[in-house]
PDB file of C-alpha atoms in Angstrom:
ATOM      1  CA  MET A   1       0.318   0.450   0.036  1.00 55.00           C
ATOM      2  CA  HIS A   2       2.778   2.135   1.410  1.00 55.00           C
ATOM      3  CA  ARG A   3       3.944   1.877  -2.375  1.00 56.00           C
ATOM      4  CA  ALA A   4       0.566   2.759  -4.187  1.00 54.00           C
ATOM      5  CA  HIS A   5       1.137   6.013  -5.814  1.00 58.00           C
ATOM      6  CA  GLU A   6      -3.061   6.120  -7.320  1.00 58.00           C
ATOM      7  CA  GLU A   7      -5.875   5.565  -6.251  1.00 58.00           C
ATOM      8  CA  GLY A   8      -6.655   3.488  -8.380  1.00 59.00           C
ATOM      9  CA  VAL A   9      -4.068   1.017  -7.540  1.00 59.00           C
ATOM     10  CA  LEU A  10      -4.909   1.000  -3.742  1.00 59.00           C
ATOM     11  CA  HIS A  11      -7.766  -0.155  -4.315  1.00 57.00           C
ATOM     12  CA  VAL A  12      -6.588  -2.843  -6.055  1.00 61.00           C
ATOM     13  CA  VAL A  13      -4.835  -4.190  -4.071  1.00 63.00           C
ATOM     14  CA  ALA A  14      -7.802  -3.358  -0.304  1.00 64.00           C
ATOM     15  CA  ALA A  15      -9.972  -5.114  -3.029  1.00 70.00           C
ATOM     16  CA  GLY A  16      -7.237  -7.924  -3.565  1.00 75.00           C
ATOM     17  CA  GLU A  17      -4.587  -8.897  -0.809  1.00 83.00           C
ATOM     18  CA  LEU A  18      -5.688  -7.454   2.312  1.00 85.00           C
ATOM     19  CA  GLU A  19      -9.722  -8.140   1.674  1.00 89.00           C
ATOM     20  CA  GLU A  20      -8.098 -11.682   1.467  1.00 90.00           C
ATOM     21  CA  PHE A  21      -5.820 -11.596   4.601  1.00 91.00           C
ATOM     22  CA  LEU A  22      -9.265  -9.712   6.425  1.00 91.00           C
ATOM     23  CA  LEU A  23     -11.434 -12.413   5.531  1.00 91.00           C
ATOM     24  CA  ALA A  24      -8.993 -14.668   6.989  1.00 94.00           C
ATOM     25  CA  HIS A  25      -7.217 -12.591   9.386  1.00 96.00           C
ATOM     26  CA  ALA A  26      -9.132 -10.357  11.174  1.00 95.00           C
ATOM     27  CA  ALA A  27      -9.965 -11.457  14.576  1.00 96.00           C
ATOM     28  CA  ASP A  28      -6.474 -11.514  15.720  1.00 98.00           C
ATOM     29  CA  PHE A  29      -5.237  -8.521  14.155  1.00 97.00           C
ATOM     30  CA  ILE A  30      -8.609  -6.194  14.396  1.00 97.00           C
ATOM     31  CA  ASP A  31      -6.838  -4.149  17.179  1.00 98.00           C
ATOM     32  CA  ARG A  32      -4.100  -3.502  15.032  1.00 97.00           C
ATOM     33  CA  MET A  33      -5.965  -2.386  11.764  1.00 94.00           C
ATOM     34  CA  GLU A  34      -7.701  -0.217  13.798  1.00 97.00           C
ATOM     35  CA  GLU A  35      -4.517   1.198  15.721  1.00 97.00           C
ATOM     36  CA  GLU A  36      -3.031   1.673  12.201  1.00 93.00           C
ATOM     37  CA  ALA A  37      -6.276   3.161  10.476  1.00 95.00           C
ATOM     38  CA  ARG A  38      -6.022   6.601  13.238  1.00 97.00           C
ATOM     39  CA  GLY A  39      -2.259   7.078  12.095  1.00 95.00           C
ATOM     40  CA  ASN A  40      -1.650   5.991   8.217  1.00 89.00           C
ATOM     41  CA  SER A  41      -5.024   8.289   6.220  1.00 88.00           C
ATOM     42  CA  ARG A  42      -4.029   4.967   3.096  1.00 86.00           C
ATOM     43  CA  PHE A  43      -4.251   2.638   5.379  1.00 88.00           C
ATOM     44  CA  LYS A  44      -7.979   3.942   6.586  1.00 91.00           C
ATOM     45  CA  SER A  45      -8.712   4.386   2.973  1.00 88.00           C
ATOM     46  CA  ALA A  46      -7.559   0.938   1.925  1.00 87.00           C
ATOM     47  CA  LEU A  47     -10.302   0.092   4.780  1.00 92.00           C
ATOM     48  CA  SER A  48     -13.418   2.106   2.254  1.00 89.00           C
ATOM     49  CA  TYR A  49     -12.781  -0.593  -0.737  1.00 85.00           C
ATOM     50  CA  LEU A  50     -13.449  -3.421   1.275  1.00 89.00           C
ATOM     51  CA  TYR A  51     -16.499  -5.797   0.375  1.00 88.00           C
ATOM     52  CA  VAL A  52     -16.146  -7.817   4.001  1.00 90.00           C
ATOM     53  CA  TRP A  53     -19.266  -8.521   4.550  1.00 87.00           C
ATOM     54  CA  GLY A  54     -18.318 -13.162   5.199  1.00 89.00           C
ATOM     55  CA  LEU A  55     -17.016 -11.037   8.153  1.00 92.00           C
ATOM     56  CA  SER A  56     -18.962 -11.394  11.834  1.00 94.00           C
ATOM     57  CA  PRO A  57     -20.879  -8.626  12.194  1.00 93.00           C
ATOM     58  CA  GLU A  58     -18.856  -7.158  15.767  1.00 96.00           C
ATOM     59  CA  LEU A  59     -15.475  -7.483  12.521  1.00 95.00           C
ATOM     60  CA  PHE A  60     -17.400  -6.082   9.961  1.00 95.00           C
ATOM     61  CA  ASP A  61     -18.643  -3.069  12.185  1.00 96.00           C
ATOM     62  CA  ARG A  62     -15.393  -2.664  13.600  1.00 97.00           C
ATOM     63  CA  ILE A  63     -13.616  -2.544  10.510  1.00 96.00           C
ATOM     64  CA  GLU A  64     -15.685  -0.474   8.799  1.00 96.00           C
ATOM     65  CA  ALA A  65     -15.159   2.266  12.044  1.00 98.00           C
ATOM     66  CA  ALA A  66     -12.357   2.024  10.782  1.00 97.00           C
ATOM     67  CA  ALA A  67     -12.537   3.080   7.686  1.00 96.00           C
ATOM     68  CA  GLY A  68     -14.934   5.837   8.407  1.00 97.00           C
ATOM     69  CA  VAL A  69     -16.650   5.140   6.307  1.00 95.00           C
ATOM     70  CA  GLN A  70     -20.049   3.428   5.263  1.00 95.00           C
ATOM     71  CA  LEU A  71     -18.816  -0.197   3.785  1.00 92.00           C
ATOM     72  CA  THR A  72     -20.314  -2.001   1.058  1.00 87.00           C
ATOM     73  CA  ARG A  73     -23.661  -4.898   2.749  1.00 85.00           C
ATOM     74  CA  ARG A  74     -24.661  -7.479   0.319  1.00 81.00           C
ATOM     75  CA  ALA A  75     -27.143  -7.345  -1.861  1.00 71.00           C
ATOM     76  CA  VAL A  76     -30.346  -9.040   0.419  1.00 66.00           C
ATOM     77  CA  THR A  77     -32.613 -10.504  -2.842  1.00 65.00           C
TER      78      THR A  77
END
């Protein structure tokens, strides 16, 4: 993410590697993620691109709060 100089590149990294990592490990790293988002605007921005509706509601809400924006939720059909 530090080398993603364009917003489009940041979006790709977030929606790829970061999203996959969080879907597998969010419970173990949520505290670190929240802390990083408070001090790193690029990381906070990256969180806003995530599609992590497969997480528990608690983890989803915490990631959404760290992102500072409403995340995309799964469409109800």
